[in-house]
């Protein structure tokens, strides 16, 4: 039985027609939301770079889906979702309301996502400006999507500030911040120095580890030495230490598909780069509009001794899933191995022998004939390691599914915890991040980068086996954790969890953090005992301010004499995962804590995350939890 509810919001922007034509005095700012709202003609404004995965998102352009439905809704999403409570995720056959609706922006994984949603009886819409959706999955982030997002009523793909992990500068700054905090904690009075290999915290009986213990990592153990070229002191430090005995790789902070990447081998190449950066810095246009200059870059020590598969370089793509942010539910999944077509030659100038992504390999005329051999399943990689290196190198049996898997999980958990306290958390946000790892010939595992909107194409047999399962379980876990969080239920066990491994269960956390942007402020019952139902949870004040500690002094990443950017101590939350057990780098948004640096024309100056969580938009008025709908187990 459908039940009505009245919801109130702060309306922003110019007055509505009703307000403008009214003869009454000044109307109050809070008014009733109409049953249906058709947005104005303004198009979405992308956040940062307009391209990811090489597929520009055209929000308002139809993508030839004959089953889409662009009819106006007769009720708000809350009413549309009531039908889901009657049919295990599908609308009631007796319902006369249209929907629920979903929107997909771009072609990356669109067929898999669309098939999943239609199997639940949802209907696809083509207008990106509509706000009556249940699920919105876009390649390119838009401020309008986050500004109109209704927490607890909708699912929205990609966290607004995932650039903390998915851009080169963002990830570097995030890891430096955590390294600084861990170093400071170990030197504080009463602090203890973490032992390598020791658990970051002792698991309690209430929260046993999901699979594997988490060890404290040092940044230099898994992340290659890196310098920012947008910061003068780091730039000059790199130019001073460079010598021709070591190869360095230069990358734009937020580019994709290998675009803008080049190697630095000779002193002449470094001198040319030094002259170029100084010229750009002295350009008067750069001083007037610093964000219209060249995109910020990093230089990273190139790993010259990679482990080879039949003489070819490879890396491993794995997935980090943020299924829910209130509380955090973080998962790991295996992906696949990506190989080059040509044999590895460290002295070659052909980038297709150094970069393993499919975009670079497609440039080879042999790709059509050999594309199946550029992607290996993890099972095939494990068999090769067992056959070739198991006895010769004294490795454990099934090294890929034991040692390598554990190490990747530890590194992912470390990176998430470094960014945890800064990430935007609202009920309905979820994200899938692609993580690229390289193994050197000493079997040491290195994190190369983390990528927002990872490639979901299925252009070879291995990808046809891996990608659909990753996407479907991502959506299943996002829906199930959404529903349980909304109802205040315990997260575990998760019926939809299959191949993904739980890295962090945030039910024990006090969430959301003070000063965060979540409007549903409550704490779940302790998982050790069954909570007694006594009505809906009591919401906390939605805008309780958080106190911010002073910004700490700079930190050097690997070289003590090199000062780094001042990390925000909020990025160093000490909570640890229960277990450590598109493809391309994020959007063009500048890391909020970095110094002003060259960027794309669409970038803007931003305040700290807690000050303006919407990138310039006012924070939308939160809804009371009691008025929100609830999904059934889907």
GROMACS .gro file of C-alpha atoms in nm, residues 52-506:
model
  455
   52UNK     CA    1   3.755   0.978  -1.977
   53UNK     CA    2   3.836   0.648  -2.137
   54UNK     CA    3   3.856   0.834  -2.465
   55UNK     CA    4   3.477   0.838  -2.488
   56UNK     CA    5   3.334   1.188  -2.453
   57UNK     CA    6   3.004   1.188  -2.272
   58UNK     CA    7   2.716   1.348  -2.460
   59UNK     CA    8   2.457   1.376  -2.186
   60UNK     CA    9   2.166   1.498  -2.394
   61UNK     CA   10   2.227   1.288  -2.703
   62UNK     CA   11   2.020   0.969  -2.737
   63UNK     CA   12   2.220   0.650  -2.769
   64UNK     CA   13   1.966   0.464  -2.981
   65UNK     CA   14   1.802   0.259  -2.710
   66UNK     CA   15   1.459   0.176  -2.844
   67UNK     CA   16   1.329   0.075  -2.503
   68UNK     CA   17   1.402   0.409  -2.339
   69UNK     CA   18   1.117   0.608  -2.190
   70UNK     CA   19   1.140   0.986  -2.175
   71UNK     CA   20   0.784   1.044  -2.062
   72UNK     CA   21   0.739   1.277  -1.768
   73UNK     CA   22   0.710   1.111  -1.434
   74UNK     CA   23   0.388   1.140  -1.240
   75UNK     CA   24   0.556   1.119  -0.903
   76UNK     CA   25   0.887   1.180  -0.730
   77UNK     CA   26   1.147   0.901  -0.699
   78UNK     CA   27   1.030   0.828  -0.346
   79UNK     CA   28   0.688   0.730  -0.482
   80UNK     CA   29   0.837   0.543  -0.777
   81UNK     CA   30   1.051   0.333  -0.548
   82UNK     CA   31   0.757   0.222  -0.339
   83UNK     CA   32   0.678  -0.031  -0.610
   84UNK     CA   33   1.016  -0.195  -0.549
   85UNK     CA   34   0.900  -0.298  -0.204
   86UNK     CA   35   0.637  -0.526  -0.353
   87UNK     CA   36   0.830  -0.723  -0.610
   88UNK     CA   37   1.188  -0.800  -0.506
   89UNK     CA   38   1.332  -0.505  -0.691
   90UNK     CA   39   1.072  -0.492  -0.967
   91UNK     CA   40   0.780  -0.250  -0.980
   92UNK     CA   41   0.439  -0.385  -0.887
   93UNK     CA   42   0.243  -0.513  -1.190
   94UNK     CA   43  -0.059  -0.323  -1.051
   95UNK     CA   44   0.126   0.008  -1.031
   96UNK     CA   45   0.016   0.280  -1.273
   97UNK     CA   46   0.322   0.496  -1.215
   98UNK     CA   47   0.602   0.497  -1.476
   99UNK     CA   48   0.953   0.397  -1.389
  100UNK     CA   49   1.170   0.344  -1.198
  101UNK     CA   50   1.416   0.510  -1.434
  102UNK     CA   51   1.789   0.482  -1.491
  103UNK     CA   52   2.030   0.694  -1.692
  104UNK     CA   53   2.362   0.595  -1.851
  105UNK     CA   54   2.598   0.862  -1.983
  106UNK     CA   55   2.851   0.727  -2.234
  107UNK     CA   56   2.916   0.386  -2.385
  108UNK     CA   57   3.159   0.239  -2.134
  109UNK     CA   58   2.980  -0.074  -2.009
  110UNK     CA   59   2.643   0.068  -2.117
  111UNK     CA   60   2.512  -0.260  -2.259
  112UNK     CA   61   2.584  -0.454  -1.938
  113UNK     CA   62   2.439  -0.186  -1.710
  114UNK     CA   63   2.130  -0.139  -1.926
  115UNK     CA   64   2.062  -0.514  -1.939
  116UNK     CA   65   2.095  -0.537  -1.560
  117UNK     CA   66   1.853  -0.253  -1.494
  118UNK     CA   67   1.597  -0.370  -1.748
  119UNK     CA   68   1.600  -0.715  -1.590
  120UNK     CA   69   1.463  -0.542  -1.280
  121UNK     CA   70   1.185  -0.372  -1.475
  122UNK     CA   71   1.353  -0.030  -1.473
  123UNK     CA   72   1.322   0.197  -1.776
  124UNK     CA   73   1.601   0.387  -1.943
  125UNK     CA   74   1.583   0.763  -1.997
  126UNK     CA   75   1.799   0.968  -2.232
  127UNK     CA   76   1.768   1.317  -2.083
  128UNK     CA   77   2.060   1.373  -1.846
  129UNK     CA   78   1.878   1.669  -1.691
  130UNK     CA   79   1.599   1.460  -1.545
  131UNK     CA   80   1.617   1.408  -1.171
  132UNK     CA   81   1.361   1.128  -1.126
  133UNK     CA   82   1.611   0.845  -1.171
  134UNK     CA   83   1.690   0.553  -0.942
  135UNK     CA   84   2.038   0.494  -1.087
  136UNK     CA   85   2.267   0.733  -1.274
  137UNK     CA   86   2.590   0.599  -1.422
  138UNK     CA   87   2.804   0.854  -1.609
  139UNK     CA   88   3.158   0.843  -1.742
  140UNK     CA   89   3.208   1.216  -1.688
  141UNK     CA   90   3.119   1.370  -1.354
  142UNK     CA   91   2.886   1.670  -1.350
  143UNK     CA   92   2.830   1.927  -1.076
  144UNK     CA   93   2.461   1.934  -1.167
  145UNK     CA   94   2.430   1.562  -1.090
  146UNK     CA   95   2.569   1.610  -0.739
  147UNK     CA   96   2.378   1.932  -0.679
  148UNK     CA   97   2.041   1.770  -0.755
  149UNK     CA   98   2.124   1.431  -0.601
  150UNK     CA   99   1.872   1.318  -0.337
  151UNK     CA  100   2.043   1.121  -0.067
  152UNK     CA  101   1.869   0.800   0.033
  153UNK     CA  102   1.655   0.800  -0.282
  154UNK     CA  103   1.903   0.757  -0.566
  155UNK     CA  104   2.223   0.576  -0.660
  156UNK     CA  105   2.494   0.784  -0.827
  157UNK     CA  106   2.813   0.640  -0.977
  158UNK     CA  107   3.147   0.803  -0.887
  159UNK     CA  108   3.223   0.993  -0.569
  160UNK     CA  109   3.244   1.368  -0.631
  161UNK     CA  110   3.605   1.396  -0.513
  162UNK     CA  111   3.743   1.055  -0.608
  163UNK     CA  112   4.032   1.253  -0.761
  164UNK     CA  113   4.197   1.213  -0.420
  165UNK     CA  114   4.277   0.862  -0.542
  166UNK     CA  115   4.234   0.865  -0.919
  167UNK     CA  116   4.464   1.145  -1.035
  168UNK     CA  117   4.840   1.121  -1.014
  169UNK     CA  118   4.878   1.432  -0.799
  170UNK     CA  119   4.574   1.345  -0.589
  171UNK     CA  120   4.702   0.996  -0.507
  172UNK     CA  121   5.055   1.122  -0.441
  173UNK     CA  122   4.931   1.393  -0.202
  174UNK     CA  123   4.696   1.151  -0.027
  175UNK     CA  124   4.968   0.895   0.033
  176UNK     CA  125   5.211   1.161   0.153
  177UNK     CA  126   4.954   1.288   0.399
  178UNK     CA  127   4.908   0.944   0.551
  179UNK     CA  128   5.284   0.883   0.561
  180UNK     CA  129   5.331   1.212   0.748
  181UNK     CA  130   5.060   1.127   0.999
  182UNK     CA  131   5.197   0.778   1.062
  183UNK     CA  132   5.546   0.919   1.112
  184UNK     CA  133   5.418   1.183   1.352
  185UNK     CA  134   5.215   0.927   1.548
  186UNK     CA  135   5.518   0.702   1.591
  187UNK     CA  136   5.724   0.993   1.731
  188UNK     CA  137   5.456   1.127   1.962
  189UNK     CA  138   5.497   1.073   2.340
  190UNK     CA  139   5.360   0.732   2.420
  191UNK     CA  140   5.347   0.642   2.051
  192UNK     CA  141   5.480   0.309   1.932
  193UNK     CA  142   5.673   0.245   1.616
  194UNK     CA  143   5.478   0.013   1.391
  195UNK     CA  144   5.670  -0.304   1.313
  196UNK     CA  145   5.686  -0.403   0.945
  197UNK     CA  146   5.440  -0.681   0.890
  198UNK     CA  147   5.245  -0.607   1.206
  199UNK     CA  148   4.871  -0.559   1.202
  200UNK     CA  149   4.766  -0.196   1.198
  201UNK     CA  150   4.528  -0.267   1.481
  202UNK     CA  151   4.424  -0.570   1.675
  203UNK     CA  152   4.095  -0.709   1.542
  204UNK     CA  153   3.830  -0.744   1.807
  205UNK     CA  154   3.588  -1.038   1.839
  206UNK     CA  155   3.313  -0.802   1.729
  207UNK     CA  156   3.496  -0.725   1.406
  208UNK     CA  157   3.704  -1.026   1.299
  209UNK     CA  158   3.913  -0.983   0.987
  210UNK     CA  159   3.727  -1.076   0.669
  211UNK     CA  160   4.017  -1.274   0.525
  212UNK     CA  161   4.369  -1.139   0.565
  213UNK     CA  162   4.539  -0.919   0.826
  214UNK     CA  163   4.634  -0.566   0.726
  215UNK     CA  164   4.996  -0.462   0.773
  216UNK     CA  165   5.132  -0.113   0.808
  217UNK     CA  166   5.292  -0.008   0.479
  218UNK     CA  167   5.549   0.255   0.404
  219UNK     CA  168   5.487   0.454   0.091
  220UNK     CA  169   5.825   0.377  -0.063
  221UNK     CA  170   5.754   0.004  -0.035
  222UNK     CA  171   5.487   0.005  -0.305
  223UNK     CA  172   5.484   0.345  -0.480
  224UNK     CA  173   5.769   0.452  -0.712
  225UNK     CA  174   5.958   0.770  -0.628
  226UNK     CA  175   5.755   1.061  -0.766
  227UNK     CA  176   5.791   1.439  -0.796
  228UNK     CA  177   5.537   1.706  -0.888
  229UNK     CA  178   5.636   1.942  -1.166
  230UNK     CA  179   5.374   2.200  -1.067
  231UNK     CA  180   5.560   2.270  -0.742
  232UNK     CA  181   5.882   2.463  -0.787
  233UNK     CA  182   6.078   2.307  -0.502
  234UNK     CA  183   5.997   1.954  -0.617
  235UNK     CA  184   6.063   2.040  -0.980
  236UNK     CA  185   6.405   2.183  -0.900
  237UNK     CA  186   6.487   1.888  -0.676
  238UNK     CA  187   6.415   1.648  -0.960
  239UNK     CA  188   6.620   1.846  -1.212
  240UNK     CA  189   6.910   1.842  -0.965
  241UNK     CA  190   6.908   1.469  -0.890
  242UNK     CA  191   6.853   1.345  -1.246
  243UNK     CA  192   7.129   1.144  -1.408
  244UNK     CA  193   7.130   0.927  -1.718
  245UNK     CA  194   7.169   0.600  -1.530
  246UNK     CA  195   6.797   0.598  -1.445
  247UNK     CA  196   6.492   0.633  -1.671
  248UNK     CA  197   6.203   0.849  -1.555
  249UNK     CA  198   5.850   0.862  -1.692
  250UNK     CA  199   5.655   1.190  -1.716
  251UNK     CA  200   5.274   1.176  -1.690
  252UNK     CA  201   4.992   1.433  -1.693
  253UNK     CA  202   4.804   1.420  -1.364
  254UNK     CA  203   4.464   1.334  -1.512
  255UNK     CA  204   4.514   1.216  -1.867
  256UNK     CA  205   4.419   0.876  -2.008
  257UNK     CA  206   4.508   0.616  -2.271
  258UNK     CA  207   4.876   0.698  -2.247
  259UNK     CA  208   4.821   1.050  -2.382
  260UNK     CA  209   5.091   1.300  -2.293
  261UNK     CA  210   5.326   1.038  -2.148
  262UNK     CA  211   5.694   1.030  -2.241
  263UNK     CA  212   6.020   0.890  -2.107
  264UNK     CA  213   6.318   1.090  -1.984
  265UNK     CA  214   6.653   0.922  -2.048
  266UNK     CA  215   6.898   1.193  -2.148
  267UNK     CA  216   7.011   1.518  -1.992
  268UNK     CA  217   6.904   1.704  -2.308
  269UNK     CA  218   6.545   1.581  -2.266
  270UNK     CA  219   6.536   1.696  -1.905
  271UNK     CA  220   6.686   2.033  -1.999
  272UNK     CA  221   6.414   2.078  -2.263
  273UNK     CA  222   6.146   1.994  -2.005
  274UNK     CA  223   6.304   2.235  -1.758
  275UNK     CA  224   6.303   2.515  -2.015
  276UNK     CA  225   5.944   2.443  -2.108
  277UNK     CA  226   5.819   2.456  -1.750
  278UNK     CA  227   6.009   2.779  -1.683
  279UNK     CA  228   5.871   2.933  -2.002
  280UNK     CA  229   5.519   2.842  -1.903
  281UNK     CA  230   5.574   2.980  -1.553
  282UNK     CA  231   5.704   3.313  -1.689
  283UNK     CA  232   5.420   3.351  -1.938
  284UNK     CA  233   5.204   3.651  -1.830
  285UNK     CA  234   4.894   3.462  -1.944
  286UNK     CA  235   4.977   3.195  -1.689
  287UNK     CA  236   4.988   3.454  -1.409
  288UNK     CA  237   4.651   3.596  -1.511
  289UNK     CA  238   4.485   3.260  -1.567
  290UNK     CA  239   4.704   2.992  -1.408
  291UNK     CA  240   4.452   2.716  -1.472
  292UNK     CA  241   4.468   2.768  -1.847
  293UNK     CA  242   4.829   2.667  -1.866
  294UNK     CA  243   4.961   2.319  -1.944
  295UNK     CA  244   4.815   2.040  -1.735
  296UNK     CA  245   5.005   1.963  -1.416
  297UNK     CA  246   5.244   1.669  -1.441
  298UNK     CA  247   5.444   1.429  -1.231
  299UNK     CA  248   5.772   1.252  -1.299
  300UNK     CA  249   5.808   0.902  -1.163
  301UNK     CA  250   6.105   0.670  -1.143
  302UNK     CA  251   6.059   0.414  -1.420
  303UNK     CA  252   6.076   0.049  -1.313
  304UNK     CA  253   6.335  -0.084  -1.560
  305UNK     CA  254   6.333  -0.446  -1.445
  306UNK     CA  255   5.971  -0.561  -1.485
  307UNK     CA  256   5.880  -0.927  -1.467
  308UNK     CA  257   5.823  -1.047  -1.823
  309UNK     CA  258   5.579  -1.300  -1.968
  310UNK     CA  259   5.741  -1.462  -2.270
  311UNK     CA  260   5.961  -1.156  -2.300
  312UNK     CA  261   5.672  -0.906  -2.287
  313UNK     CA  262   5.592  -0.646  -2.025
  314UNK     CA  263   5.262  -0.673  -1.836
  315UNK     CA  264   5.065  -0.523  -1.550
  316UNK     CA  265   4.765  -0.638  -1.347
  317UNK     CA  266   4.430  -0.461  -1.336
  318UNK     CA  267   4.232  -0.511  -1.015
  319UNK     CA  268   3.924  -0.335  -0.880
  320UNK     CA  269   3.849  -0.135  -0.567
  321UNK     CA  270   3.475  -0.106  -0.506
  322UNK     CA  271   3.328   0.157  -0.274
  323UNK     CA  272   2.982   0.004  -0.255
  324UNK     CA  273   2.856   0.236   0.018
  325UNK     CA  274   2.989   0.542   0.198
  326UNK     CA  275   2.752   0.550   0.497
  327UNK     CA  276   2.897   0.331   0.634
  328UNK     CA  277   3.197   0.258   0.417
  329UNK     CA  278   3.183  -0.087   0.258
  330UNK     CA  279   3.500  -0.143   0.057
  331UNK     CA  280   3.574  -0.447  -0.159
  332UNK     CA  281   3.849  -0.596  -0.375
  333UNK     CA  282   3.810  -0.797  -0.693
  334UNK     CA  283   4.054  -0.959  -0.931
  335UNK     CA  284   4.062  -0.840  -1.288
  336UNK     CA  285   4.307  -0.948  -1.556
  337UNK     CA  286   4.664  -0.909  -1.683
  338UNK     CA  287   4.743  -0.671  -1.972
  339UNK     CA  288   5.041  -0.745  -2.198
  340UNK     CA  289   5.227  -0.560  -2.471
  341UNK     CA  290   5.244  -0.704  -2.821
  342UNK     CA  291   5.614  -0.631  -2.869
  343UNK     CA  292   5.905  -0.768  -2.671
  344UNK     CA  293   6.031  -0.548  -2.391
  345UNK     CA  294   6.331  -0.328  -2.467
  346UNK     CA  295   6.410  -0.061  -2.204
  347UNK     CA  296   6.598   0.141  -2.464
  348UNK     CA  297   6.316   0.143  -2.720
  349UNK     CA  298   6.146   0.475  -2.795
  350UNK     CA  299   5.821   0.299  -2.894
  351UNK     CA  300   5.580   0.361  -2.608
  352UNK     CA  301   5.365   0.059  -2.703
  353UNK     CA  302   5.641  -0.158  -2.558
  354UNK     CA  303   5.632   0.033  -2.228
  355UNK     CA  304   5.258   0.099  -2.180
  356UNK     CA  305   5.028  -0.201  -2.161
  357UNK     CA  306   4.685  -0.042  -2.204
  358UNK     CA  307   4.467  -0.149  -2.495
  359UNK     CA  308   4.462   0.195  -2.653
  360UNK     CA  309   4.839   0.178  -2.709
  361UNK     CA  310   4.833  -0.181  -2.829
  362UNK     CA  311   4.562  -0.109  -3.086
  363UNK     CA  312   4.810   0.112  -3.272
  364UNK     CA  313   4.998  -0.199  -3.380
  365UNK     CA  314   4.897  -0.354  -3.716
  366UNK     CA  315   4.921  -0.694  -3.546
  367UNK     CA  316   4.656  -0.613  -3.286
  368UNK     CA  317   4.363  -0.753  -3.484
  369UNK     CA  318   4.538  -1.087  -3.519
  370UNK     CA  319   4.691  -1.105  -3.170
  371UNK     CA  320   4.450  -0.912  -2.947
  372UNK     CA  321   4.348  -1.225  -2.755
  373UNK     CA  322   4.707  -1.259  -2.638
  374UNK     CA  323   4.719  -0.903  -2.496
  375UNK     CA  324   4.481  -0.992  -2.211
  376UNK     CA  325   4.532  -1.291  -1.982
  377UNK     CA  326   4.300  -1.418  -1.715
  378UNK     CA  327   4.435  -1.434  -1.362
  379UNK     CA  328   4.411  -1.814  -1.381
  380UNK     CA  329   4.635  -1.819  -1.688
  381UNK     CA  330   4.881  -1.585  -1.519
  382UNK     CA  331   4.888  -1.812  -1.215
  383UNK     CA  332   4.955  -2.119  -1.430
  384UNK     CA  333   5.241  -1.940  -1.607
  385UNK     CA  334   5.401  -1.830  -1.278
  386UNK     CA  335   5.368  -2.182  -1.139
  387UNK     CA  336   5.523  -2.337  -1.447
  388UNK     CA  337   5.801  -2.086  -1.506
  389UNK     CA  338   5.901  -1.944  -1.167
  390UNK     CA  339   5.757  -2.161  -0.891
  391UNK     CA  340   6.057  -2.390  -0.839
  392UNK     CA  341   6.319  -2.179  -1.015
  393UNK     CA  342   6.257  -1.878  -0.790
  394UNK     CA  343   6.136  -2.063  -0.480
  395UNK     CA  344   5.789  -1.907  -0.485
  396UNK     CA  345   5.488  -2.035  -0.293
  397UNK     CA  346   5.252  -2.250  -0.496
  398UNK     CA  347   4.980  -2.040  -0.661
  399UNK     CA  348   5.176  -1.722  -0.590
  400UNK     CA  349   4.922  -1.513  -0.784
  401UNK     CA  350   4.628  -1.612  -0.565
  402UNK     CA  351   4.819  -1.603  -0.238
  403UNK     CA  352   5.108  -1.360  -0.208
  404UNK     CA  353   5.018  -1.127  -0.497
  405UNK     CA  354   4.651  -1.111  -0.404
  406UNK     CA  355   4.728  -1.036  -0.040
  407UNK     CA  356   4.973  -0.763  -0.135
  408UNK     CA  357   4.731  -0.591  -0.373
  409UNK     CA  358   4.462  -0.597  -0.105
  410UNK     CA  359   4.699  -0.445   0.150
  411UNK     CA  360   4.797  -0.164  -0.085
  412UNK     CA  361   4.435  -0.089  -0.180
  413UNK     CA  362   4.328  -0.081   0.184
  414UNK     CA  363   4.617   0.153   0.267
  415UNK     CA  364   4.522   0.393  -0.014
  416UNK     CA  365   4.156   0.397   0.084
  417UNK     CA  366   4.234   0.463   0.448
  418UNK     CA  367   4.463   0.747   0.345
  419UNK     CA  368   4.171   0.919   0.169
  420UNK     CA  369   3.887   0.794   0.387
  421UNK     CA  370   3.826   1.103   0.600
  422UNK     CA  371   3.825   1.336   0.297
  423UNK     CA  372   3.600   1.147   0.059
  424UNK     CA  373   3.246   1.280   0.016
  425UNK     CA  374   3.001   1.044   0.183
  426UNK     CA  375   2.631   1.038   0.106
  427UNK     CA  376   2.395   0.745   0.106
  428UNK     CA  377   2.369   0.648  -0.261
  429UNK     CA  378   2.722   0.731  -0.373
  430UNK     CA  379   2.922   0.434  -0.500
  431UNK     CA  380   3.236   0.397  -0.709
  432UNK     CA  381   3.438   0.139  -0.899
  433UNK     CA  382   3.809   0.219  -0.930
  434UNK     CA  383   4.062   0.037  -1.148
  435UNK     CA  384   4.400  -0.022  -0.983
  436UNK     CA  385   4.708  -0.101  -1.192
  437UNK     CA  386   4.995  -0.300  -1.041
  438UNK     CA  387   5.335  -0.388  -1.186
  439UNK     CA  388   5.557  -0.675  -1.067
  440UNK     CA  389   5.933  -0.645  -1.103
  441UNK     CA  390   6.172  -0.934  -1.160
  442UNK     CA  391   6.226  -0.959  -0.784
  443UNK     CA  392   5.850  -1.020  -0.748
  444UNK     CA  393   5.799  -0.691  -0.571
  445UNK     CA  394   5.454  -0.541  -0.629
  446UNK     CA  395   5.424  -0.172  -0.726
  447UNK     CA  396   5.111   0.040  -0.750
  448UNK     CA  397   5.130   0.245  -1.070
  449UNK     CA  398   4.803   0.435  -1.054
  450UNK     CA  399   4.433   0.423  -0.967
  451UNK     CA  400   4.175   0.505  -1.232
  452UNK     CA  401   3.822   0.638  -1.216
  453UNK     CA  402   3.570   0.500  -1.465
  454UNK     CA  403   3.781   0.193  -1.555
  455UNK     CA  404   3.739   0.037  -1.899
  456UNK     CA  405   3.439  -0.196  -1.916
  457UNK     CA  406   3.470  -0.296  -2.279
  458UNK     CA  407   3.450  -0.663  -2.379
  459UNK     CA  408   3.647  -0.678  -2.702
  460UNK     CA  409   3.823  -1.008  -2.627
  461UNK     CA  410   3.728  -1.340  -2.470
  462UNK     CA  411   3.890  -1.284  -2.130
  463UNK     CA  412   3.718  -0.948  -2.090
  464UNK     CA  413   3.385  -1.108  -2.183
  465UNK     CA  414   3.433  -1.343  -1.889
  466UNK     CA  415   3.557  -1.086  -1.636
  467UNK     CA  416   3.383  -0.753  -1.698
  468UNK     CA  417   3.012  -0.851  -1.682
  469UNK     CA  418   3.063  -1.025  -1.350
  470UNK     CA  419   3.244  -0.721  -1.205
  471UNK     CA  420   2.973  -0.479  -1.319
  472UNK     CA  421   2.679  -0.692  -1.207
  473UNK     CA  422   2.822  -0.761  -0.863
  474UNK     CA  423   2.912  -0.394  -0.828
  475UNK     CA  424   2.547  -0.299  -0.881
  476UNK     CA  425   2.420  -0.584  -0.661
  477UNK     CA  426   2.642  -0.480  -0.370
  478UNK     CA  427   2.560  -0.111  -0.415
  479UNK     CA  428   2.187  -0.188  -0.401
  480UNK     CA  429   2.206  -0.426  -0.106
  481UNK     CA  430   2.429  -0.202   0.107
  482UNK     CA  431   2.211   0.098   0.017
  483UNK     CA  432   1.898  -0.079   0.137
  484UNK     CA  433   2.058  -0.206   0.459
  485UNK     CA  434   2.205   0.133   0.543
  486UNK     CA  435   1.871   0.299   0.483
  487UNK     CA  436   1.699   0.060   0.720
  488UNK     CA  437   1.975   0.063   0.981
  489UNK     CA  438   2.037  -0.309   0.937
  490UNK     CA  439   2.365  -0.491   0.988
  491UNK     CA  440   2.559  -0.520   0.664
  492UNK     CA  441   2.683  -0.875   0.705
  493UNK     CA  442   2.615  -1.123   0.568
  494UNK     CA  443   2.580  -0.982   0.216
  495UNK     CA  444   2.372  -1.209  -0.004
  496UNK     CA  445   2.502  -1.051  -0.324
  497UNK     CA  446   2.872  -1.094  -0.241
  498UNK     CA  447   3.032  -1.350  -0.470
  499UNK     CA  448   3.379  -1.277  -0.613
  500UNK     CA  449   3.444  -0.949  -0.432
  501UNK     CA  450   3.640  -0.964  -0.106
  502UNK     CA  451   3.556  -0.731   0.182
  503UNK     CA  452   3.846  -0.501   0.269
  504UNK     CA  453   3.681  -0.260   0.512
  505UNK     CA  454   3.354  -0.270   0.703
  506UNK     CA  455   3.282   0.077   0.841
   0.00000   0.00000   0.00000
